[in-house]
mmCIF file of C-alpha atoms in Angstrom:
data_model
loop_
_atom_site.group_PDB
_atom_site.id
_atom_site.type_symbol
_atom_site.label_atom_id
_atom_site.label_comp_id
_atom_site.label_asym_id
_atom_site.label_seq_id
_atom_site.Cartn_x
_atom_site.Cartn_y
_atom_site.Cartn_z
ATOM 1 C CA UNK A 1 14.441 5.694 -25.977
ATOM 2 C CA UNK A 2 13.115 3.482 -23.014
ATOM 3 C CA UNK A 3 9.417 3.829 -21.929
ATOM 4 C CA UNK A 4 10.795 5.283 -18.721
ATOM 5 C CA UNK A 5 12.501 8.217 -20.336
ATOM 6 C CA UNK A 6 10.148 8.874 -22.565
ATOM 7 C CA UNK A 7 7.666 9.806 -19.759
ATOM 8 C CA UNK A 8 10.141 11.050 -17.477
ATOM 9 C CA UNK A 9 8.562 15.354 -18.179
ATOM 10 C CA UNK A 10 5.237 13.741 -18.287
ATOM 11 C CA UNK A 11 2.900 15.711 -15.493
ATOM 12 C CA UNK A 12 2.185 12.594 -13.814
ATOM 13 C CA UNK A 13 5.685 11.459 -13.205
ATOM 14 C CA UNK A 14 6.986 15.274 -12.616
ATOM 15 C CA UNK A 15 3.864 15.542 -10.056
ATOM 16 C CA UNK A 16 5.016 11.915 -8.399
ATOM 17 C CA UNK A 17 8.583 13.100 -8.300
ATOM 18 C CA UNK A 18 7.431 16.442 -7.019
ATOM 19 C CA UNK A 19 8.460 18.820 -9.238
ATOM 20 C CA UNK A 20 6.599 21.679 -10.749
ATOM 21 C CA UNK A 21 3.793 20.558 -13.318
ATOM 22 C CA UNK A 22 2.167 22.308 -16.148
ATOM 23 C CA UNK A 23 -1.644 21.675 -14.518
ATOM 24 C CA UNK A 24 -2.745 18.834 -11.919
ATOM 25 C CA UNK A 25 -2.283 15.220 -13.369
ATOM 26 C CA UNK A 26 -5.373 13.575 -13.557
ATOM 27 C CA UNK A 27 -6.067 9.493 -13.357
ATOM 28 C CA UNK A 28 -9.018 7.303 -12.075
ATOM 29 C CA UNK A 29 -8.705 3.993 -10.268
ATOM 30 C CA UNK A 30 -11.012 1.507 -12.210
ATOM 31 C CA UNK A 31 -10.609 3.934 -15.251
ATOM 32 C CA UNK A 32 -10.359 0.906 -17.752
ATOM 33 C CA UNK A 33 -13.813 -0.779 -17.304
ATOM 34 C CA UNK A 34 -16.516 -1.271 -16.087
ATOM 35 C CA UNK A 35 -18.133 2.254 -16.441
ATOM 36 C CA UNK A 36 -17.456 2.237 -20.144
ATOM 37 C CA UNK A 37 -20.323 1.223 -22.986
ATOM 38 C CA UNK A 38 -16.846 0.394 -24.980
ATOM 39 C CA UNK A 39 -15.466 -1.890 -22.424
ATOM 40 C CA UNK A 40 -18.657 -3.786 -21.866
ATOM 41 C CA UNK A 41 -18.761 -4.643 -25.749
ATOM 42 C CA UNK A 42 -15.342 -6.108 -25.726
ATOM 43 C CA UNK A 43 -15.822 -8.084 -22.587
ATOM 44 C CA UNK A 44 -18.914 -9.920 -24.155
ATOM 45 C CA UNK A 45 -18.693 -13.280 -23.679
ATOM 46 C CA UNK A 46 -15.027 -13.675 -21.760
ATOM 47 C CA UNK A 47 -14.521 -14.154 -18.207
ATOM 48 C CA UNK A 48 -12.604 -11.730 -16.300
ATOM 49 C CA UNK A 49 -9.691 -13.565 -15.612
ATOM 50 C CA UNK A 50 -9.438 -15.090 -19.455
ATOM 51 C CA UNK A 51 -9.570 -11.254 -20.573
ATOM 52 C CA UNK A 52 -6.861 -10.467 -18.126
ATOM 53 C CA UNK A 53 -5.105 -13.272 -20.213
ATOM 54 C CA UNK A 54 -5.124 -11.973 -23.648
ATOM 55 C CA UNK A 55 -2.746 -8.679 -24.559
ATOM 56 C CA UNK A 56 -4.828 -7.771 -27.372
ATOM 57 C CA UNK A 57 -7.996 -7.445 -24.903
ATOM 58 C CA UNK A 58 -5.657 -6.025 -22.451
ATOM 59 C CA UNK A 59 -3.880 -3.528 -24.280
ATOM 60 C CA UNK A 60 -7.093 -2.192 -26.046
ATOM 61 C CA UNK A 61 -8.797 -1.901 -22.923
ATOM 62 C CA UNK A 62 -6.472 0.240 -20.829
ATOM 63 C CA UNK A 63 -6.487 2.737 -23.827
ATOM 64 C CA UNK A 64 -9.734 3.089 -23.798
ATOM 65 C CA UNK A 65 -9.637 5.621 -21.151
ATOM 66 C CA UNK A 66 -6.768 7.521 -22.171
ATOM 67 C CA UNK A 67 -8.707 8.274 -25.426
ATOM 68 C CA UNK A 68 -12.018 8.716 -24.045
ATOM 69 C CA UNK A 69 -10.784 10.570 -20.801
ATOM 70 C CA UNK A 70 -7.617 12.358 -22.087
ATOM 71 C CA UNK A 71 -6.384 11.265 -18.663
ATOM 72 C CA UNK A 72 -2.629 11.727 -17.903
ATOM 73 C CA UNK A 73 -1.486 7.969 -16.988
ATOM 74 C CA UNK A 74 -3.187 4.775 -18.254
ATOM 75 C CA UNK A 75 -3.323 1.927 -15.419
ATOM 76 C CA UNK A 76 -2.650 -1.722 -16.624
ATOM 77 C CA UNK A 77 -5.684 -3.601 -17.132
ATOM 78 C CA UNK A 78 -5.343 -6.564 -14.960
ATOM 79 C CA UNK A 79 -6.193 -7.890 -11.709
ATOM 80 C CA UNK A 80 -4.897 -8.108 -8.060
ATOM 81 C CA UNK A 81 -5.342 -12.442 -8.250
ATOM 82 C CA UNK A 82 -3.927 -12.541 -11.628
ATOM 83 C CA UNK A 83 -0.095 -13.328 -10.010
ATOM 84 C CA UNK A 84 -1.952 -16.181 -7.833
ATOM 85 C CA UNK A 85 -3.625 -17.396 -10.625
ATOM 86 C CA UNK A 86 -0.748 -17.332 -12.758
ATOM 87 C CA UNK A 87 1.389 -19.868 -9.661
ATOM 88 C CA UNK A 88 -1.427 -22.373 -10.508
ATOM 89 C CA UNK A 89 -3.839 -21.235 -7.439
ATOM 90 C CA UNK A 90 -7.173 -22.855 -8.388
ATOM 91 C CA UNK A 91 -9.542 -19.091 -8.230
ATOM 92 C CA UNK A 92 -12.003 -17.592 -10.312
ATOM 93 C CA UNK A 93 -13.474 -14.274 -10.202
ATOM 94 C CA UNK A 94 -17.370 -14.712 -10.056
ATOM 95 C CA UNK A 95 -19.501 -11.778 -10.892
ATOM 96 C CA UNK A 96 -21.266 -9.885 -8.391
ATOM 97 C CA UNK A 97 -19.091 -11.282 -6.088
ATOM 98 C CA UNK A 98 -15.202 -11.035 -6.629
ATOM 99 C CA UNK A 99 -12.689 -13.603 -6.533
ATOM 100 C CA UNK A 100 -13.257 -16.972 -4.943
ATOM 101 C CA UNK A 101 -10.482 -19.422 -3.987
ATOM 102 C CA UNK A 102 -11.461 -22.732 -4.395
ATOM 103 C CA UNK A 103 -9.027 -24.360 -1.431
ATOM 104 C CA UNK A 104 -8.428 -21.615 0.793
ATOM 105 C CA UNK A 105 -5.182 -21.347 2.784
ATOM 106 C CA UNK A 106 -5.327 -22.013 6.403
ATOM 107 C CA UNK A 107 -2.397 -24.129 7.369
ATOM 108 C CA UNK A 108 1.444 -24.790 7.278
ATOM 109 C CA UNK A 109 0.934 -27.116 4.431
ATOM 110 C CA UNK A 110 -1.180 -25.025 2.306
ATOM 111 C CA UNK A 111 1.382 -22.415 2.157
ATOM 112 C CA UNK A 112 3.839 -24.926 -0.203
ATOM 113 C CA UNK A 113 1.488 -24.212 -2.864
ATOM 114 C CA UNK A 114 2.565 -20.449 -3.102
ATOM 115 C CA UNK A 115 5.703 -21.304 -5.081
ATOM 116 C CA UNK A 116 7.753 -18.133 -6.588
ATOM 117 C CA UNK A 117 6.312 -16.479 -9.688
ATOM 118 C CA UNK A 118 8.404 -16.818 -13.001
ATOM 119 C CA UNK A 119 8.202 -14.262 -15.388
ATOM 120 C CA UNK A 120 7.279 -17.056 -18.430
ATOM 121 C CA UNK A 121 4.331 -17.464 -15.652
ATOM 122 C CA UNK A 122 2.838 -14.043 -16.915
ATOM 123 C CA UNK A 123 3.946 -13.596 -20.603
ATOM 124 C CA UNK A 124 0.792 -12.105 -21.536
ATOM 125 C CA UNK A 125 1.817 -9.289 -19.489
ATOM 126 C CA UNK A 126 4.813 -8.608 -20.843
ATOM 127 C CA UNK A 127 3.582 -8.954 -24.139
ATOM 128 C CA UNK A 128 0.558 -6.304 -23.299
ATOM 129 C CA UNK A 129 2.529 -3.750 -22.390
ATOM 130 C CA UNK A 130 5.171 -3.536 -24.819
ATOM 131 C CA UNK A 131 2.156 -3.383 -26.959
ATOM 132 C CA UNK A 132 0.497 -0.520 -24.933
ATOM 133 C CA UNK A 133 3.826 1.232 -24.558
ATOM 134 C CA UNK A 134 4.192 1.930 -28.002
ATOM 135 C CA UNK A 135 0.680 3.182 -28.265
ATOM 136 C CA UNK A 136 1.241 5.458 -25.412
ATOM 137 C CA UNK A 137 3.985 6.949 -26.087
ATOM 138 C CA UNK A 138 4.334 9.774 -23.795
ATOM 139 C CA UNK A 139 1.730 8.392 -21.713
ATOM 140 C CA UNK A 140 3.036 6.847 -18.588
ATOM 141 C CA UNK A 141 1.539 3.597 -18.071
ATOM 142 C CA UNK A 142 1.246 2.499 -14.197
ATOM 143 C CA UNK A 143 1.523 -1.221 -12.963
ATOM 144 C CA UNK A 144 -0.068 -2.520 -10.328
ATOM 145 C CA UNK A 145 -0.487 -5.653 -7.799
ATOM 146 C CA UNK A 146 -2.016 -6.140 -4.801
ATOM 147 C CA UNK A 147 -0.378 -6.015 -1.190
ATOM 148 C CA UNK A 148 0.602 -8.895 0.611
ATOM 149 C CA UNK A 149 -2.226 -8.575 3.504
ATOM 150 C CA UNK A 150 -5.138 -7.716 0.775
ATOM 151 C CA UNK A 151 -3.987 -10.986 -0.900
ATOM 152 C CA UNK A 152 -3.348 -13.172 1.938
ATOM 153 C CA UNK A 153 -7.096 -12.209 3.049
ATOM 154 C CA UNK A 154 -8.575 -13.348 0.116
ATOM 155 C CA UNK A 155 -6.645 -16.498 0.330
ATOM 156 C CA UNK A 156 -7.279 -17.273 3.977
ATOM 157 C CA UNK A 157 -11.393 -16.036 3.796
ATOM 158 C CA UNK A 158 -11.294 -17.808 0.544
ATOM 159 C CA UNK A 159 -12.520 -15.026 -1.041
ATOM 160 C CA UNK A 160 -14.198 -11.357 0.225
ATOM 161 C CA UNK A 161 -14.877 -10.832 3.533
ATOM 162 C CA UNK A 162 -16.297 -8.005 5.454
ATOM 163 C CA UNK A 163 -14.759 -8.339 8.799
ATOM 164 C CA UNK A 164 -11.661 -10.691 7.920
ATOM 165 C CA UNK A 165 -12.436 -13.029 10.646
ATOM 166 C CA UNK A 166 -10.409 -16.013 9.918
ATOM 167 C CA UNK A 167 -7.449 -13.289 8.706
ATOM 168 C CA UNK A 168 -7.463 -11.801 11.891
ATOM 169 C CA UNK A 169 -7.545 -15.484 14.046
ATOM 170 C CA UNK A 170 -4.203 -16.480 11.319
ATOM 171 C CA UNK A 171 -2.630 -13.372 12.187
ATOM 172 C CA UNK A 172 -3.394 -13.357 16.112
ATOM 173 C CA UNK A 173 -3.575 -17.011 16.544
ATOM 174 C CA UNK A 174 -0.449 -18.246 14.664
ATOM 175 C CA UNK A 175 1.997 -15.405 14.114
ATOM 176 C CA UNK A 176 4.511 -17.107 13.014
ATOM 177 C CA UNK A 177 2.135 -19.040 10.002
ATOM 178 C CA UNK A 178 1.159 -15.644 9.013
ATOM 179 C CA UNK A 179 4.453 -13.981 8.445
ATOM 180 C CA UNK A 180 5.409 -16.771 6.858
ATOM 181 C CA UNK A 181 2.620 -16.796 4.533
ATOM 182 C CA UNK A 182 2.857 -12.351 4.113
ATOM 183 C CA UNK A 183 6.562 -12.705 3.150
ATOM 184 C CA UNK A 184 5.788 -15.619 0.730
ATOM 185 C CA UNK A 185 3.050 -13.346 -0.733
ATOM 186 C CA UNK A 186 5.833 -10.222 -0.662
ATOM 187 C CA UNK A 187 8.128 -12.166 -3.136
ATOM 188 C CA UNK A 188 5.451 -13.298 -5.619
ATOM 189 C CA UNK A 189 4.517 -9.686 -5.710
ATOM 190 C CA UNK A 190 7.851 -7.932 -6.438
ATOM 191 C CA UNK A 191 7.908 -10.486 -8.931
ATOM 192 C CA UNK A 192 5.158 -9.468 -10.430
ATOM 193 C CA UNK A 193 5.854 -5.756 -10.273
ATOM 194 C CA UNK A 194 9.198 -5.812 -11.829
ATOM 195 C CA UNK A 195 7.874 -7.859 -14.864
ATOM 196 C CA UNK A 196 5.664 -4.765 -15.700
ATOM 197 C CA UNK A 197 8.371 -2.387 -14.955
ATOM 198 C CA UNK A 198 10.657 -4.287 -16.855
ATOM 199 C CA UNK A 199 8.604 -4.782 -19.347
ATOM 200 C CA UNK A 200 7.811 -0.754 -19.784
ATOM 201 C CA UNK A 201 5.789 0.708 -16.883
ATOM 202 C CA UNK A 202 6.723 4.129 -15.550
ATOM 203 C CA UNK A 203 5.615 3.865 -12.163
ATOM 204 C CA UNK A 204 3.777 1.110 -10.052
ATOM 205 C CA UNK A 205 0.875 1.084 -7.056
ATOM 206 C CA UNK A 206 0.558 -1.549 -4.818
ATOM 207 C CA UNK A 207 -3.215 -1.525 -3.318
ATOM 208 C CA UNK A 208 -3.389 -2.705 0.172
ATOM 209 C CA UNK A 209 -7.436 -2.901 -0.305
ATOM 210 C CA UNK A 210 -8.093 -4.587 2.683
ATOM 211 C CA UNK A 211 -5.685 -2.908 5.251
ATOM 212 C CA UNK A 212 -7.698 -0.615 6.495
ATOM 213 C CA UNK A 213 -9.430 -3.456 8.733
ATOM 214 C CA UNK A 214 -6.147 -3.301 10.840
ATOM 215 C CA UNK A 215 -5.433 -1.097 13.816
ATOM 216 C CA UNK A 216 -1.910 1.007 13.605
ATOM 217 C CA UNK A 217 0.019 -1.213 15.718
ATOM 218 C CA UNK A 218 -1.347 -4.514 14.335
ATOM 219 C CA UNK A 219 -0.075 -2.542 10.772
ATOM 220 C CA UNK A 220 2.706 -2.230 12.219
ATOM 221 C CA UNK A 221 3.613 -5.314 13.604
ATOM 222 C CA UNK A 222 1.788 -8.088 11.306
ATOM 223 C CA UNK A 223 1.761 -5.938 7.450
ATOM 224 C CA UNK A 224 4.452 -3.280 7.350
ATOM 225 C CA UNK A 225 7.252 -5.914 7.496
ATOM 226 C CA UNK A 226 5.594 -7.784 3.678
ATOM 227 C CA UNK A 227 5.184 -4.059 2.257
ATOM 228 C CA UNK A 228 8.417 -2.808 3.012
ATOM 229 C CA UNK A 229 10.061 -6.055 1.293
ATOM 230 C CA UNK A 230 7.858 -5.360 -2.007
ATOM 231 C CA UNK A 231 8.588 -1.637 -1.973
ATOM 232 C CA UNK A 232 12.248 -2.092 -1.801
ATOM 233 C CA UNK A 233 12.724 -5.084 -4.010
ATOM 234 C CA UNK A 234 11.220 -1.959 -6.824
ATOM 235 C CA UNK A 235 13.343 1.057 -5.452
ATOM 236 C CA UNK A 236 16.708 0.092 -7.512
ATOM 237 C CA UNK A 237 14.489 1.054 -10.982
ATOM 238 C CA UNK A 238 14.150 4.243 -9.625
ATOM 239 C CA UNK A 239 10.327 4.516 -10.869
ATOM 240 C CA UNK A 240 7.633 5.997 -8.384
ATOM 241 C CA UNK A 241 6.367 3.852 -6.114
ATOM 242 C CA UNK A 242 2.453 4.474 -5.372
ATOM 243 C CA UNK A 243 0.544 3.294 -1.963
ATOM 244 C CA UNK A 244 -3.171 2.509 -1.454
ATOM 245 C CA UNK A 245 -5.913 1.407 0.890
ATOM 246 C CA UNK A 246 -9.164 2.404 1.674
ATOM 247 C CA UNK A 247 -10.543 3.195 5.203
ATOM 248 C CA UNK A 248 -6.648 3.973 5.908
ATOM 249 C CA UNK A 249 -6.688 7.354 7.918
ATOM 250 C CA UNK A 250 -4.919 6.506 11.010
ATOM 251 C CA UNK A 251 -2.236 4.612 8.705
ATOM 252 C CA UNK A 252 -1.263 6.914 6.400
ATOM 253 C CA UNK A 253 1.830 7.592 7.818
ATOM 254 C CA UNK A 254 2.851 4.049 8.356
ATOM 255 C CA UNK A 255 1.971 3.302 4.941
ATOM 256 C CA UNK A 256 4.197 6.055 3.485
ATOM 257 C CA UNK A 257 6.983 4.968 5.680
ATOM 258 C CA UNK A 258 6.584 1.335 4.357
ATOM 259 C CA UNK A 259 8.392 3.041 1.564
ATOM 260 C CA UNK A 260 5.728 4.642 -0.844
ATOM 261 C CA UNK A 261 6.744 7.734 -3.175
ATOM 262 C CA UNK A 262 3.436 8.865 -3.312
ATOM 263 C CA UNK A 263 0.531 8.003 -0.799
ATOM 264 C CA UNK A 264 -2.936 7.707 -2.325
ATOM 265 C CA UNK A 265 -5.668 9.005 0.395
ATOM 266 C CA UNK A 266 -9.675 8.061 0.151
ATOM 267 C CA UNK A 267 -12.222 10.759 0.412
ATOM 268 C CA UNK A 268 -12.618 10.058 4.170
ATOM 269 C CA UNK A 269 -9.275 12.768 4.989
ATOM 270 C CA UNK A 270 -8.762 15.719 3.587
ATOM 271 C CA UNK A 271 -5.436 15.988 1.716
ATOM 272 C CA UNK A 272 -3.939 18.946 4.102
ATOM 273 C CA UNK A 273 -4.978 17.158 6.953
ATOM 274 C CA UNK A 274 -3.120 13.687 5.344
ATOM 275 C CA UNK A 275 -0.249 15.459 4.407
ATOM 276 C CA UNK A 276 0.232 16.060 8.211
ATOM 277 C CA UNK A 277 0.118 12.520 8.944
ATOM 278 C CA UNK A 278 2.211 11.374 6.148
ATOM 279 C CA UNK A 279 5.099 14.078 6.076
ATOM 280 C CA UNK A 280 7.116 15.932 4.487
ATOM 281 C CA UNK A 281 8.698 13.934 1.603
ATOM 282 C CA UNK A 282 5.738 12.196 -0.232
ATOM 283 C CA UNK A 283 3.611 13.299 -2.765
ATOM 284 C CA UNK A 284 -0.434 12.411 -2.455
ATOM 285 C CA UNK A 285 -2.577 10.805 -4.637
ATOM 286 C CA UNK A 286 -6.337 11.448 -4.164
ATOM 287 C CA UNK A 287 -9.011 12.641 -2.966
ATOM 288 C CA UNK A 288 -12.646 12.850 -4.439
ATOM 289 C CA UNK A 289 -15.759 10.351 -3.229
ATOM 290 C CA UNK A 290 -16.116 8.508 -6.567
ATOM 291 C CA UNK A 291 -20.272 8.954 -5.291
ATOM 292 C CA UNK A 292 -20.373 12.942 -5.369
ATOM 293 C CA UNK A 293 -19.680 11.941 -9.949
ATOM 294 C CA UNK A 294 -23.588 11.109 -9.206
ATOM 295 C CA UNK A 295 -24.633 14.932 -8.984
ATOM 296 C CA UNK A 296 -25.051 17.544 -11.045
ATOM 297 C CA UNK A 297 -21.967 18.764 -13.194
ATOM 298 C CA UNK A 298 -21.861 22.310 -10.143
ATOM 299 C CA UNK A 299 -21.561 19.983 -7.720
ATOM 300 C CA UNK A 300 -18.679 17.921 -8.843
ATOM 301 C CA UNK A 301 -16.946 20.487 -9.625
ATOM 302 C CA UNK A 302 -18.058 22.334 -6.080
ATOM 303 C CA UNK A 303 -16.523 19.508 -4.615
ATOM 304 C CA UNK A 304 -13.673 19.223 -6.680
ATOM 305 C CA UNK A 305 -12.507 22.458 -6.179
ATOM 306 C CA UNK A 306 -12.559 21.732 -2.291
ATOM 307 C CA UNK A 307 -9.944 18.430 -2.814
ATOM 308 C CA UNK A 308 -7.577 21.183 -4.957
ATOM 309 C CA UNK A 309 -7.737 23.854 -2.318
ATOM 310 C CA UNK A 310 -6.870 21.042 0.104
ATOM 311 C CA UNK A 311 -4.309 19.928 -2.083
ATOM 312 C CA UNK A 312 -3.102 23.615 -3.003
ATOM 313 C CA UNK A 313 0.399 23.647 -0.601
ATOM 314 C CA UNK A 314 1.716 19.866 -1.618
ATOM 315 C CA UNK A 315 4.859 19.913 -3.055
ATOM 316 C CA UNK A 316 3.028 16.790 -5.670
ATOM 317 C CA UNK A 317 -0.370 16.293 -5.934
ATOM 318 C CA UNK A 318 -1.716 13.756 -8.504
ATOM 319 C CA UNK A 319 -5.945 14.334 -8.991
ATOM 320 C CA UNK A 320 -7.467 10.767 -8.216
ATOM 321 C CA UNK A 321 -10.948 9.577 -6.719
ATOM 322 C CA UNK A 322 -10.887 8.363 -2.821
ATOM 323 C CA UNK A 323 -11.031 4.742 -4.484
ATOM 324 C CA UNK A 324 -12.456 3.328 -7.938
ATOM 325 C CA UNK A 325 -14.935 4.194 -10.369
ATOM 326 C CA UNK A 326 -18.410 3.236 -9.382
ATOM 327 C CA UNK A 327 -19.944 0.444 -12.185
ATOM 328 C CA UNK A 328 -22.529 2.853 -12.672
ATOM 329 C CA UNK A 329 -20.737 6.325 -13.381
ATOM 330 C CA UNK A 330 -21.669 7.863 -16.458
ATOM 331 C CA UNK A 331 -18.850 8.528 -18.407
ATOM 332 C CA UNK A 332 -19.004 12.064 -19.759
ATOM 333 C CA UNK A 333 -18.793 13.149 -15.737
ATOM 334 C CA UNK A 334 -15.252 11.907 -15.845
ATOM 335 C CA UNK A 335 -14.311 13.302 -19.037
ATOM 336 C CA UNK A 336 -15.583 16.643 -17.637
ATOM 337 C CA UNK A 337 -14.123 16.060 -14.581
ATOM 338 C CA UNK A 338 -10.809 15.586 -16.262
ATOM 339 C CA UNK A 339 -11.410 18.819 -17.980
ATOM 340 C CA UNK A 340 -12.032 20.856 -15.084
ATOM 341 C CA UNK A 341 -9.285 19.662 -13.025
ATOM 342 C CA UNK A 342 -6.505 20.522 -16.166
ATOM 343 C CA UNK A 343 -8.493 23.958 -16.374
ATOM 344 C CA UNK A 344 -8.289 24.748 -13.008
ATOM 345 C CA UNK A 345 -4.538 23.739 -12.485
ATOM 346 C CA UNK A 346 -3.265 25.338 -15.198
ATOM 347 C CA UNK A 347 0.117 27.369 -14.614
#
């Protein structure tokens, strides 16, 4: 039996599909990492990147989680450069800061050294999750990559930025450079997504990280065109298809039309209220402030039972924070959290 099948009744994939689910399915953005005593151990010593590198590192850190957690999807341990990286793009990911691109990309020229990603490029991957696969068993595992505009403005700012300045003067100034450069971007992502699907994941998320920077129409107009190409280069495996940004209330529905199955929200909407700008058709994926984990145990759980009630009429409704785990979350407050949500669910 393929890895797809074998999660096919699990909650997670039933809530994605939208169909009824035994209790809420529960998973956490940044789950594997950097809030866990475990994780920090292993990491000792090996740069991010490298430990993106090795399956055994890989594999053992996105269970880590799923055993501490007893959340109801793992998420691949990896990161959004990794693909670039893997094409021969000279980056690093410094600490404290994020990734850095050593030449950034800012003209015509630059863009011939995006060539297409092979899958021998990213074996490691491969190799990691058929490796996690068996160890999950019934536990869908979800792939990920970033989205075309998050990774073109870490390219182009040559590395974060908190305005997107020289993005914005690409995409405004030289239209033509910048679509060019999005659908380049598009291809080497769909690459990388149907690896791990190939390879054994049960559902993938592209996270648009950046996009919320972007007005609707500029969405429209400069992004939608790169997401739409990754989305449907994925649709023929028929696994869900997940959609993410922060700061991305007035896109929601643009993003879900891009051709998400499920749209993840941040805390900044409330999941009735997104489900009105997404429409009918999509599940959502969302919604607590990964900050409120910092008060007491009544007060997550005050606030958690707000996101459910908000969440109570979706036809699917997968349990996620409004964007990752904060470094400094203490663990057991996510195992609880976990805990409450299945408790409160339950049919």
């Amino acid at each position: 039996m393929s890895a797809h099948q074998q999660t096919a009744a699990s909650p997670f994939i039933r809530a994605c599909r939208r169909e009824p689910v035994p209790h809420t399915p529960v998973w956490f953005m940044r789950q594997a990492g950097r809030s866990l005593p475990e994780y920090l151990k292993l990491r000792e010593g090996t740069a991010m990147l490298d430990s993106c590198m090795r399956p055994d590192m890989v594999t053992e850190i996105t269970l880590q989680p799923v055993r501490r957690h007893k959340v109801d999807a793992a998420i691949y341990f990896s990161d959004i450069v990794v693909p670039l990286k893997a094409i021969g793009l000279d980056l690093d990911i410094k600490p404290g800061v994020g990734p850095v691109v050593e030449q950034p990309i800012r003209t015509r020229a630059d863009l011939d050294r995006l060539r297409a990603l092979e899958p021998d490029d990213v074996h490691y991957v491969t190799e990691a999750i058929g490796m996690l696969t068996a160890e999950l068993g019934e536990t869908p595992l979800i792939g990920f990559a970033g989205a075309p505009f998050t990774l073109a403005s870490y390219l182009v700012e040559g590395g974060p930025s908190r305005n997107h300045e020289r993005t914005k003067a690409l995409m405004y100034g030289d239209p033509e450079l910048w679509s060019d450069l999005l659908d380049r971007l598009a291809d080497i992502t769909a690459a990388f997504l149907k690896v791990q699907i190939e390879a054994g994941a049960s559902a993938v998320q592209l996270f648009d990280s950046w996009v919320g920077a972007l007005s609707p129409d500029d969405y429209r107009r400069y992004v939608m065109p790169s997401s739409v190409k990754v989305f449907d280069a994925v649709a023929g495996y028929g696994v869900p298809r997940i959609h993410f940004g922060v700061g991305t209330g007035e896109l929601l529905g643009l993003m879900g039309e891009a051709g998400a199955d499920v749209v993840g929200v941040d805390w900044r909407v409330p999941l009735d209220e997104a489900a009105r700008r997404v429409g009918p058709g999509k599940a959502l994926q969302g919604n607590l402030d990964p900050a409120v984990l910092f008060a007491p145990t009544s007060a997550v759980e005050t606030k958690t039972r707000e996101v459910l009630h908000a969440a109570a009429d979706l036809p699917g409704h997968v349990f996620n924070l409004g964007h990752g785990v904060l470094p400094s979350t203490d663990p057991d407050a996510l195992t609880r959290l976990v805990d409450f949500v299945h408790r409160t669910t339950e049919v």
